[in-house]
Amino acid sequence: MLARRWYSRKYYNSPMPHSIFFHRGFAIHGTYELTRLGGPASHGCVRLHPSHAAQLYGLVERNGRGGTRIQITN
């Protein structure tokens, strides 16, 4: 699912701009907590700088969800 504007129901209505949900409640999305990027802050989402999230969202929107593969590795 794609959501240009989304708010976490689990984490205090936190904004999740340009969300790309890839598994259940997990998403790649922007964050305004820039000082916390690179560290743990959520239940497993992949957080990006808002401008990077917007760029990625635009690519997925143009290519379609079927044309996008998300692979998370350690």
PDB file of C-alpha atoms in Angstrom:
ATOM      1  CA  MET A   1       0.000   0.000   0.000  1.00  0.00           C
ATOM      2  CA  LEU A   2       1.162   3.547  -0.733  1.00  0.00           C
ATOM      3  CA  ALA A   3       0.165   6.486   1.461  1.00  0.00           C
ATOM      4  CA  ARG A   4       1.400  10.005   0.789  1.00  0.00           C
ATOM      5  CA  ARG A   5       0.311  11.025   4.311  1.00  0.00           C
ATOM      6  CA  TRP A   6       0.029   8.459   7.084  1.00  0.00           C
ATOM      7  CA  TYR A   7       0.091   8.604  10.870  1.00  0.00           C
ATOM      8  CA  SER A   8       1.134   5.713  13.080  1.00  0.00           C
ATOM      9  CA  ARG A   9      -1.748   4.268  15.040  1.00  0.00           C
ATOM     10  CA  LYS A  10       0.723   2.370  17.210  1.00  0.00           C
ATOM     11  CA  TYR A  11       3.239   5.140  17.997  1.00  0.00           C
ATOM     12  CA  TYR A  12       1.433   8.240  19.242  1.00  0.00           C
ATOM     13  CA  ASN A  13       0.039   9.316  15.875  1.00  0.00           C
ATOM     14  CA  SER A  14       3.589   9.967  14.607  1.00  0.00           C
ATOM     15  CA  PRO A  15       3.749  11.238  11.027  1.00  0.00           C
ATOM     16  CA  MET A  16       4.977   8.783   8.400  1.00  0.00           C
ATOM     17  CA  PRO A  17       5.178  10.851   5.184  1.00  0.00           C
ATOM     18  CA  HIS A  18       5.437   9.023   1.859  1.00  0.00           C
ATOM     19  CA  SER A  19       4.832   5.561   3.314  1.00  0.00           C
ATOM     20  CA  ILE A  20       5.407   2.457   1.250  1.00  0.00           C
ATOM     21  CA  PHE A  21       4.005  -0.472   3.218  1.00  0.00           C
ATOM     22  CA  PHE A  22       5.725  -3.724   2.326  1.00  0.00           C
ATOM     23  CA  HIS A  23       4.736  -6.247   5.024  1.00  0.00           C
ATOM     24  CA  ARG A  24       1.806  -5.934   7.421  1.00  0.00           C
ATOM     25  CA  GLY A  25       2.414  -2.684   9.357  1.00  0.00           C
ATOM     26  CA  PHE A  26       6.022  -2.283   8.225  1.00  0.00           C
ATOM     27  CA  ALA A  27       6.861   0.542   5.846  1.00  0.00           C
ATOM     28  CA  ILE A  28       9.584   2.615   4.279  1.00  0.00           C
ATOM     29  CA  HIS A  29       8.711   6.214   5.129  1.00  0.00           C
ATOM     30  CA  GLY A  30      10.057   9.653   5.837  1.00  0.00           C
ATOM     31  CA  THR A  31      10.728  10.989   9.309  1.00  0.00           C
ATOM     32  CA  TYR A  32      11.118  14.466  10.726  1.00  0.00           C
ATOM     33  CA  GLU A  33      13.269  13.149  13.591  1.00  0.00           C
ATOM     34  CA  LEU A  34      16.433  13.632  11.556  1.00  0.00           C
ATOM     35  CA  THR A  35      18.777  13.325  14.539  1.00  0.00           C
ATOM     36  CA  ARG A  36      17.459   9.790  15.121  1.00  0.00           C
ATOM     37  CA  LEU A  37      18.166   8.522  11.606  1.00  0.00           C
ATOM     38  CA  GLY A  38      20.524   5.552  11.703  1.00  0.00           C
ATOM     39  CA  GLY A  39      19.384   4.442  15.134  1.00  0.00           C
ATOM     40  CA  PRO A  40      16.467   2.433  16.479  1.00  0.00           C
ATOM     41  CA  ALA A  41      13.244   4.410  16.824  1.00  0.00           C
ATOM     42  CA  SER A  42      10.377   2.249  15.601  1.00  0.00           C
ATOM     43  CA  HIS A  43       9.084  -1.295  15.488  1.00  0.00           C
ATOM     44  CA  GLY A  44      10.900  -2.155  12.284  1.00  0.00           C
ATOM     45  CA  CYS A  45      10.092   0.493   9.707  1.00  0.00           C
ATOM     46  CA  VAL A  46      12.806   1.836   7.440  1.00  0.00           C
ATOM     47  CA  ARG A  47      13.017   5.590   8.039  1.00  0.00           C
ATOM     48  CA  LEU A  48      14.428   8.031   5.508  1.00  0.00           C
ATOM     49  CA  HIS A  49      15.045  11.744   5.215  1.00  0.00           C
ATOM     50  CA  PRO A  50      11.721  13.253   4.033  1.00  0.00           C
ATOM     51  CA  SER A  51      13.128  14.310   0.644  1.00  0.00           C
ATOM     52  CA  HIS A  52      14.559  10.828   0.021  1.00  0.00           C
ATOM     53  CA  ALA A  53      11.269   9.219   1.021  1.00  0.00           C
ATOM     54  CA  ALA A  54       9.429  11.513  -1.401  1.00  0.00           C
ATOM     55  CA  GLN A  55      11.810  10.572  -4.245  1.00  0.00           C
ATOM     56  CA  LEU A  56      11.436   6.855  -3.565  1.00  0.00           C
ATOM     57  CA  TYR A  57       7.655   7.198  -3.262  1.00  0.00           C
ATOM     58  CA  GLY A  58       7.561   8.933  -6.644  1.00  0.00           C
ATOM     59  CA  LEU A  59       9.561   6.131  -8.273  1.00  0.00           C
ATOM     60  CA  VAL A  60       7.273   3.453  -6.854  1.00  0.00           C
ATOM     61  CA  GLU A  61       4.213   5.458  -7.835  1.00  0.00           C
ATOM     62  CA  ARG A  62       5.468   5.785 -11.431  1.00  0.00           C
ATOM     63  CA  ASN A  63       6.636   2.166 -11.783  1.00  0.00           C
ATOM     64  CA  GLY A  64       3.757   0.625  -9.847  1.00  0.00           C
ATOM     65  CA  ARG A  65       3.816  -1.660  -6.860  1.00  0.00           C
ATOM     66  CA  GLY A  66       4.062  -4.671  -9.149  1.00  0.00           C
ATOM     67  CA  GLY A  67       7.200  -3.231 -10.722  1.00  0.00           C
ATOM     68  CA  THR A  68       8.872  -2.652  -7.354  1.00  0.00           C
ATOM     69  CA  ARG A  69      10.750  -5.208  -5.278  1.00  0.00           C
ATOM     70  CA  ILE A  70      11.647  -4.467  -1.677  1.00  0.00           C
ATOM     71  CA  GLN A  71      14.316  -6.662  -0.138  1.00  0.00           C
ATOM     72  CA  ILE A  72      15.446  -6.179   3.462  1.00  0.00           C
ATOM     73  CA  THR A  73      18.729  -7.817   4.467  1.00  0.00           C
ATOM     74  CA  ASN A  74      20.938  -7.658   7.536  1.00  0.00           C
TER      75      ASN A  74
END
